[in-house]
PDB file of C-alpha atoms in Angstrom:
ATOM      1  CA  MET A   1      83.969 118.467 102.547  1.00 51.00           C
ATOM      2  CA  VAL A   2      80.867 116.448 100.753  1.00 46.00           C
ATOM      3  CA  GLU A   3      82.259 113.186 102.085  1.00 70.00           C
ATOM      4  CA  SER A   4      82.615 114.452 105.419  1.00 69.00           C
ATOM      5  CA  HIS A   5      78.774 115.848 105.109  1.00 73.00           C
ATOM      6  CA  GLN A   6      78.144 112.683 104.079  1.00 87.00           C
ATOM      7  CA  TYR A   7      79.441 111.042 107.766  1.00 74.00           C
ATOM      8  CA  GLU A   8      77.968 113.203 110.125  1.00 79.00           C
ATOM      9  CA  LYS A   9      74.621 112.732 108.112  1.00 85.00           C
ATOM     10  CA  ALA A  10      75.391 108.819 108.600  1.00 81.00           C
ATOM     11  CA  ILE A  11      75.922 109.312 112.094  1.00 82.00           C
ATOM     12  CA  GLU A  12      72.782 111.105 112.819  1.00 81.00           C
ATOM     13  CA  TYR A  13      70.666 108.861 111.227  1.00 83.00           C
ATOM     14  CA  ASP A  14      72.557 106.851 113.726  1.00 85.00           C
ATOM     15  CA  GLN A  15      74.913 107.069 116.466  1.00 87.00           C
ATOM     16  CA  GLU A  16      76.015 103.355 117.080  1.00 92.00           C
ATOM     17  CA  ASN A  17      77.501 103.272 113.425  1.00 92.00           C
ATOM     18  CA  SER A  18      81.462 102.597 114.282  1.00 94.00           C
ATOM     19  CA  ASP A  19      82.711 103.577 110.351  1.00 91.00           C
ATOM     20  CA  ALA A  20      81.197 106.718 110.494  1.00 92.00           C
ATOM     21  CA  TRP A  21      82.693 107.823 113.471  1.00 94.00           C
ATOM     22  CA  MET A  22      86.068 106.236 112.278  1.00 94.00           C
ATOM     23  CA  GLU A  23      85.641 107.812 109.201  1.00 93.00           C
ATOM     24  CA  ARG A  24      85.279 111.024 110.168  1.00 92.00           C
ATOM     25  CA  SER A  25      87.816 111.357 111.984  1.00 94.00           C
ATOM     26  CA  VAL A  26      90.112 110.969 109.462  1.00 93.00           C
ATOM     27  CA  ALA A  27      89.665 113.731 107.731  1.00 91.00           C
ATOM     28  CA  PHE A  28      90.458 115.991 111.568  1.00 93.00           C
ATOM     29  CA  ASN A  29      93.468 113.451 111.757  1.00 93.00           C
ATOM     30  CA  LYS A  30      95.029 113.496 108.560  1.00 90.00           C
ATOM     31  CA  ALA A  31      95.263 117.850 108.748  1.00 89.00           C
ATOM     32  CA  GLY A  32      96.996 117.082 112.159  1.00 92.00           C
ATOM     33  CA  ASN A  33      94.253 118.419 114.765  1.00 95.00           C
ATOM     34  CA  PHE A  34      93.699 115.411 116.573  1.00 96.00           C
ATOM     35  CA  GLU A  35      91.465 116.832 119.054  1.00 96.00           C
ATOM     36  CA  LYS A  36      88.264 117.156 117.110  1.00 95.00           C
ATOM     37  CA  GLY A  37      89.892 114.012 115.305  1.00 95.00           C
ATOM     38  CA  PHE A  38      89.705 112.004 118.602  1.00 97.00           C
ATOM     39  CA  GLU A  39      86.235 113.188 118.771  1.00 96.00           C
ATOM     40  CA  TYR A  40      85.011 111.021 116.644  1.00 95.00           C
ATOM     41  CA  LEU A  41      87.229 108.041 117.287  1.00 97.00           C
ATOM     42  CA  ASN A  42      87.423 107.786 120.752  1.00 98.00           C
ATOM     43  CA  LYS A  43      83.944 107.328 120.172  1.00 97.00           C
ATOM     44  CA  ALA A  44      84.174 105.107 117.293  1.00 97.00           C
ATOM     45  CA  VAL A  45      86.235 102.634 119.855  1.00 98.00           C
ATOM     46  CA  GLU A  46      83.434 103.097 122.168  1.00 97.00           C
ATOM     47  CA  LEU A  47      81.531 101.355 119.618  1.00 97.00           C
ATOM     48  CA  ASP A  48      83.496  98.557 118.603  1.00 97.00           C
ATOM     49  CA  PRO A  49      86.791  98.228 120.223  1.00 98.00           C
ATOM     50  CA  LYS A  50      88.367  95.091 118.373  1.00 97.00           C
ATOM     51  CA  LEU A  51      87.264  96.898 114.238  1.00 97.00           C
ATOM     52  CA  HIS A  52      88.787 100.690 115.506  1.00 97.00           C
ATOM     53  CA  LEU A  53      91.534 100.335 118.297  1.00 98.00           C
ATOM     54  CA  GLY A  54      94.426  99.326 115.942  1.00 97.00           C
ATOM     55  CA  TYR A  55      93.982 102.462 113.436  1.00 97.00           C
ATOM     56  CA  ARG A  56      93.411 104.463 116.817  1.00 98.00           C
ATOM     57  CA  GLY A  57      96.256 103.098 117.845  1.00 98.00           C
ATOM     58  CA  TRP A  58      98.369 103.601 114.517  1.00 97.00           C
ATOM     59  CA  ILE A  59      97.642 107.902 114.756  1.00 97.00           C
ATOM     60  CA  ARG A  60      99.062 107.781 117.925  1.00 98.00           C
ATOM     61  CA  LEU A  61     102.407 105.894 117.027  1.00 97.00           C
ATOM     62  CA  ARG A  62     103.310 107.492 113.214  1.00 95.00           C
ATOM     63  CA  LYS A  63     101.423 111.241 113.474  1.00 95.00           C
ATOM     64  CA  MET A  64     101.597 111.698 117.538  1.00 96.00           C
ATOM     65  CA  ARG A  65     104.371 109.201 118.587  1.00 97.00           C
ATOM     66  CA  ASP A  66     103.053 108.820 121.368  1.00 98.00           C
ATOM     67  CA  PHE A  67     104.742 105.308 122.039  1.00 98.00           C
ATOM     68  CA  ASP A  68     102.633 104.224 125.464  1.00 98.00           C
ATOM     69  CA  LYS A  69      99.396 104.650 124.313  1.00 98.00           C
ATOM     70  CA  ALA A  70     100.366 103.381 121.093  1.00 98.00           C
ATOM     71  CA  LEU A  71     101.076 100.414 123.302  1.00 98.00           C
ATOM     72  CA  GLU A  72      98.670 100.085 124.764  1.00 98.00           C
ATOM     73  CA  ASP A  73      95.882 100.114 122.037  1.00 98.00           C
ATOM     74  CA  PHE A  74      97.948  97.486 120.412  1.00 98.00           C
ATOM     75  CA  ASP A  75      97.955  95.588 123.163  1.00 98.00           C
ATOM     76  CA  ARG A  76      94.254  96.364 124.337  1.00 98.00           C
ATOM     77  CA  LEU A  77      93.509  95.174 120.425  1.00 98.00           C
ATOM     78  CA  ASP A  78      96.134  91.857 121.186  1.00 97.00           C
ATOM     79  CA  SER A  79      94.301  91.151 123.081  1.00 97.00           C
ATOM     80  CA  LEU A  80      90.593  91.086 122.070  1.00 97.00           C
ATOM     81  CA  THR A  81      91.957  89.014 119.210  1.00 94.00           C
ATOM     82  CA  PRO A  82      93.375  86.288 119.956  1.00 91.00           C
ATOM     83  CA  ASN A  83      94.630  83.267 117.673  1.00 89.00           C
ATOM     84  CA  PHE A  84      94.974  86.407 115.341  1.00 91.00           C
ATOM     85  CA  VAL A  85      98.058  88.347 114.363  1.00 92.00           C
ATOM     86  CA  ASP A  86      96.076  91.697 113.835  1.00 94.00           C
ATOM     87  CA  ALA A  87      97.907  94.055 111.264  1.00 95.00           C
ATOM     88  CA  PRO A  88      96.159  97.379 112.250  1.00 94.00           C
ATOM     89  CA  TRP A  89      95.836  99.785 108.954  1.00 91.00           C
ATOM     90  CA  GLY A  90      97.683  97.446 107.128  1.00 92.00           C
ATOM     91  CA  GLU A  91     100.897  96.750 108.877  1.00 95.00           C
ATOM     92  CA  ASP A  92     101.713  93.908 111.884  1.00 96.00           C
ATOM     93  CA  ILE A  93     100.953  94.348 115.251  1.00 97.00           C
ATOM     94  CA  ASP A  94     104.432  93.379 116.564  1.00 97.00           C
ATOM     95  CA  PHE A  95     105.854  95.833 114.010  1.00 98.00           C
ATOM     96  CA  LEU A  96     104.416  98.495 115.009  1.00 98.00           C
ATOM     97  CA  ARG A  97     104.795  97.747 119.022  1.00 98.00           C
ATOM     98  CA  GLY A  98     108.314  96.930 117.819  1.00 98.00           C
ATOM     99  CA  GLU A  99     108.467 101.043 116.021  1.00 98.00           C
ATOM    100  CA  CYS A 100     106.568 101.505 119.814  1.00 98.00           C
ATOM    101  CA  PHE A 101     108.994 100.141 122.066  1.00 98.00           C
ATOM    102  CA  PHE A 102     112.213 101.306 119.352  1.00 98.00           C
ATOM    103  CA  GLY A 103     110.480 105.113 119.700  1.00 98.00           C
ATOM    104  CA  LYS A 104     111.371 104.548 123.390  1.00 98.00           C
ATOM    105  CA  LYS A 105     114.456 103.486 123.353  1.00 98.00           C
ATOM    106  CA  GLU A 106     114.064 100.133 124.415  1.00 98.00           C
ATOM    107  CA  TYR A 107     116.268  98.609 121.876  1.00 98.00           C
ATOM    108  CA  GLN A 108     116.426  95.005 123.317  1.00 98.00           C
ATOM    109  CA  LYS A 109     111.886  95.261 123.837  1.00 98.00           C
ATOM    110  CA  ALA A 110     112.433  96.595 120.335  1.00 98.00           C
ATOM    111  CA  ILE A 111     114.102  93.614 119.336  1.00 98.00           C
ATOM    112  CA  GLU A 112     112.020  91.222 120.818  1.00 98.00           C
ATOM    113  CA  LEU A 113     108.618  92.129 118.584  1.00 98.00           C
ATOM    114  CA  PHE A 114     110.665  92.761 115.299  1.00 98.00           C
ATOM    115  CA  ASN A 115     111.397  89.148 115.462  1.00 98.00           C
ATOM    116  CA  ARG A 116     108.550  88.315 116.220  1.00 97.00           C
ATOM    117  CA  ASN A 117     107.023  89.808 113.721  1.00 96.00           C
ATOM    118  CA  ILE A 118     109.415  88.043 111.653  1.00 97.00           C
ATOM    119  CA  LYS A 119     108.274  84.791 112.526  1.00 95.00           C
ATOM    120  CA  ASN A 120     104.985  86.360 112.543  1.00 91.00           C
ATOM    121  CA  GLN A 121     105.415  87.116 108.044  1.00 93.00           C
ATOM    122  CA  LYS A 122     108.650  85.168 107.603  1.00 93.00           C
ATOM    123  CA  GLU A 123     111.497  86.387 106.341  1.00 89.00           C
ATOM    124  CA  ASP A 124     110.739  86.160 102.584  1.00 89.00           C
ATOM    125  CA  TRP A 125     108.022  88.139 102.988  1.00 92.00           C
ATOM    126  CA  VAL A 126     108.113  90.391 106.582  1.00 94.00           C
ATOM    127  CA  ASP A 127     108.460  93.822 105.601  1.00 95.00           C
ATOM    128  CA  ILE A 128     112.687  94.502 104.881  1.00 96.00           C
ATOM    129  CA  HIS A 129     112.445  97.310 107.293  1.00 97.00           C
ATOM    130  CA  SER A 130     112.216  94.734 110.349  1.00 98.00           C
ATOM    131  CA  PHE A 131     115.293  93.949 109.554  1.00 98.00           C
ATOM    132  CA  VAL A 132     116.420  97.721 109.278  1.00 98.00           C
ATOM    133  CA  TYR A 133     114.841  98.216 112.588  1.00 98.00           C
ATOM    134  CA  LEU A 134     117.247  95.577 114.197  1.00 98.00           C
ATOM    135  CA  GLY A 135     119.948  96.383 113.407  1.00 98.00           C
ATOM    136  CA  LEU A 136     119.839  99.868 114.777  1.00 98.00           C
ATOM    137  CA  CYS A 137     118.013  98.775 117.421  1.00 98.00           C
ATOM    138  CA  GLU A 138     121.984  96.543 117.261  1.00 98.00           C
ATOM    139  CA  TYR A 139     123.960  99.744 116.791  1.00 98.00           C
ATOM    140  CA  GLU A 140     122.459 101.914 119.347  1.00 98.00           C
ATOM    141  CA  LEU A 141     123.485  98.977 122.251  1.00 98.00           C
ATOM    142  CA  GLY A 142     127.066  99.133 120.958  1.00 98.00           C
ATOM    143  CA  ASN A 143     126.682  95.871 119.477  1.00 98.00           C
ATOM    144  CA  TYR A 144     128.044  97.118 115.898  1.00 98.00           C
ATOM    145  CA  LYS A 145     128.347  93.146 113.969  1.00 98.00           C
ATOM    146  CA  LYS A 146     125.733  92.506 115.176  1.00 98.00           C
ATOM    147  CA  ALA A 147     124.155  95.738 113.422  1.00 98.00           C
ATOM    148  CA  ILE A 148     125.329  95.382 109.850  1.00 98.00           C
ATOM    149  CA  SER A 149     124.398  91.335 110.029  1.00 98.00           C
ATOM    150  CA  GLU A 150     120.995  92.870 110.492  1.00 98.00           C
ATOM    151  CA  PHE A 151     121.701  95.343 107.741  1.00 98.00           C
ATOM    152  CA  GLU A 152     122.851  92.705 104.882  1.00 98.00           C
ATOM    153  CA  ARG A 153     119.572  90.768 105.700  1.00 97.00           C
ATOM    154  CA  ALA A 154     117.910  93.435 104.328  1.00 97.00           C
ATOM    155  CA  LEU A 155     119.770  93.740 101.655  1.00 97.00           C
ATOM    156  CA  LYS A 156     119.467  89.759 101.013  1.00 96.00           C
ATOM    157  CA  GLN A 157     115.656  90.723 100.488  1.00 94.00           C
ATOM    158  CA  SER A 158     116.659  94.136  97.990  1.00 95.00           C
ATOM    159  CA  GLU A 159     119.851  96.021  97.119  1.00 96.00           C
ATOM    160  CA  HIS A 160     118.133  99.795  97.384  1.00 97.00           C
ATOM    161  CA  ILE A 161     117.857 100.009 101.174  1.00 97.00           C
ATOM    162  CA  PRO A 162     119.821 103.136 101.211  1.00 98.00           C
ATOM    163  CA  GLU A 163     118.709 102.732 105.294  1.00 98.00           C
ATOM    164  CA  SER A 164     120.852 100.031 105.784  1.00 98.00           C
ATOM    165  CA  TYR A 165     124.320 101.548 104.059  1.00 98.00           C
ATOM    166  CA  PHE A 166     123.709 104.220 106.306  1.00 98.00           C
ATOM    167  CA  GLY A 167     123.644 101.951 108.668  1.00 98.00           C
ATOM    168  CA  MET A 168     126.341  99.747 107.904  1.00 98.00           C
ATOM    169  CA  ALA A 169     128.774 102.326 107.833  1.00 98.00           C
ATOM    170  CA  LYS A 170     128.020 103.830 110.566  1.00 98.00           C
ATOM    171  CA  SER A 171     128.559 101.227 112.394  1.00 98.00           C
ATOM    172  CA  TYR A 172     131.708 100.319 110.338  1.00 98.00           C
ATOM    173  CA  GLN A 173     133.048 103.574 111.380  1.00 98.00           C
ATOM    174  CA  LYS A 174     132.150 103.038 115.117  1.00 98.00           C
ATOM    175  CA  LEU A 175     134.220  99.178 114.409  1.00 98.00           C
ATOM    176  CA  GLY A 176     137.684 101.308 113.184  1.00 98.00           C
ATOM    177  CA  GLN A 177     137.102 100.173 109.252  1.00 98.00           C
ATOM    178  CA  ILE A 178     136.214 103.326 107.623  1.00 98.00           C
ATOM    179  CA  GLU A 179     137.030 102.073 104.092  1.00 98.00           C
ATOM    180  CA  LYS A 180     134.569 100.288 104.613  1.00 98.00           C
ATOM    181  CA  ALA A 181     132.397 103.517 105.361  1.00 98.00           C
ATOM    182  CA  LYS A 182     133.078 105.092 103.365  1.00 98.00           C
ATOM    183  CA  GLU A 183     131.614 102.453 100.354  1.00 98.00           C
ATOM    184  CA  GLN A 184     128.844 101.342 101.956  1.00 98.00           C
ATOM    185  CA  ILE A 185     127.648 105.656 102.849  1.00 98.00           C
ATOM    186  CA  LEU A 186     128.201 106.047  98.680  1.00 98.00           C
ATOM    187  CA  LYS A 187     126.291 102.820  98.985  1.00 98.00           C
ATOM    188  CA  ALA A 188     123.777 104.830 100.783  1.00 98.00           C
ATOM    189  CA  GLU A 189     123.817 108.132  98.960  1.00 97.00           C
ATOM    190  CA  ASN A 190     123.568 105.745  95.025  1.00 97.00           C
ATOM    191  CA  ASN A 191     119.958 104.668  96.435  1.00 97.00           C
ATOM    192  CA  MET A 192     118.217 107.496  98.077  1.00 97.00           C
ATOM    193  CA  HIS A 193     115.747 107.809  96.010  1.00 96.00           C
ATOM    194  CA  TYR A 194     114.666 104.323  97.319  1.00 96.00           C
ATOM    195  CA  LYS A 195     114.254 105.715 100.584  1.00 95.00           C
ATOM    196  CA  ARG A 196     110.941 105.568 103.463  1.00 93.00           C
ATOM    197  CA  ASP A 197     109.132 108.081 103.269  1.00 89.00           C
ATOM    198  CA  ASP A 198     105.521 109.011 103.322  1.00 87.00           C
ATOM    199  CA  VAL A 199     104.141 112.699 102.520  1.00 84.00           C
ATOM    200  CA  TYR A 200     101.931 112.244 105.289  1.00 83.00           C
ATOM    201  CA  ASN A 201     104.781 110.949 107.540  1.00 86.00           C
ATOM    202  CA  GLU A 202     107.971 110.963 109.140  1.00 90.00           C
ATOM    203  CA  PHE A 203     109.295 107.718 109.976  1.00 95.00           C
ATOM    204  CA  LEU A 204     111.656 107.290 113.181  1.00 96.00           C
ATOM    205  CA  ASN A 205     113.985 105.666 110.716  1.00 96.00           C
ATOM    206  CA  GLU A 206     113.548 107.879 108.527  1.00 96.00           C
ATOM    207  CA  ILE A 207     116.762 108.796 106.506  1.00 97.00           C
ATOM    208  CA  TYR A 208     117.699 112.335 105.046  1.00 96.00           C
ATOM    209  CA  ILE A 209     120.143 113.509 101.897  1.00 97.00           C
ATOM    210  CA  SER A 210     121.760 116.550 104.930  1.00 97.00           C
ATOM    211  CA  GLU A 211     122.962 113.287 106.664  1.00 97.00           C
ATOM    212  CA  ILE A 212     124.295 111.310 104.606  1.00 97.00           C
ATOM    213  CA  GLN A 213     127.009 114.330 103.356  1.00 96.00           C
ATOM    214  CA  LYS A 214     127.694 115.571 107.108  1.00 97.00           C
ATOM    215  CA  PHE A 215     128.611 111.873 107.801  1.00 97.00           C
ATOM    216  CA  LYS A 216     130.755 111.357 105.329  1.00 96.00           C
ATOM    217  CA  GLN A 217     132.645 114.419 105.452  1.00 95.00           C
ATOM    218  CA  LYS A 218     132.583 113.638 109.303  1.00 94.00           C
ATOM    219  CA  ILE A 219     134.899 110.122 107.374  1.00 95.00           C
ATOM    220  CA  ASN A 220     136.882 111.729 105.005  1.00 89.00           C
TER     221      ASN A 220
END
């Protein structure tokens, strides 16, 4: 509350302080009060779009699931920063755009963006979930062998990626290789404590133990 009061005071003192407008929006956005949060955030974007479009796009993607509006923000930000790879809220812009297209079920477009993200960040440094998403996209397109090879790319970086094991299990099941599916689902279950999660956000590729157990029953 003290912090919020300080931001209000900062805005009162200087109506052009875009950072104060943005920071004042954060508490509302965290609480899910986006109507109020965006009153402040939209003003921040109006004052300094280059600085605040990324955060607004990130909120629209991760918290509001408004994929089209998020893409508008990311694309506008990209147009304002030529020859520079933006990282809204610390994440590669093409990874975030890939998530938007994944959410829209436009899997081929998502694949393009995740591959561009990998090229931007380099294979050994990129977010591992770039490969997971590529596997999920190929799975949704019915390319099960290609999906498996993408999930394996993630596992080359770390052997503790339950999302990859689960994706491989489902792909093997589609290919009729049930023993391999059983092997992979056990690995997914044993690595669940490494799963992608966040106290404040549910990820688009987040998995749950209930899904793992249901799948195990299905193939046994």
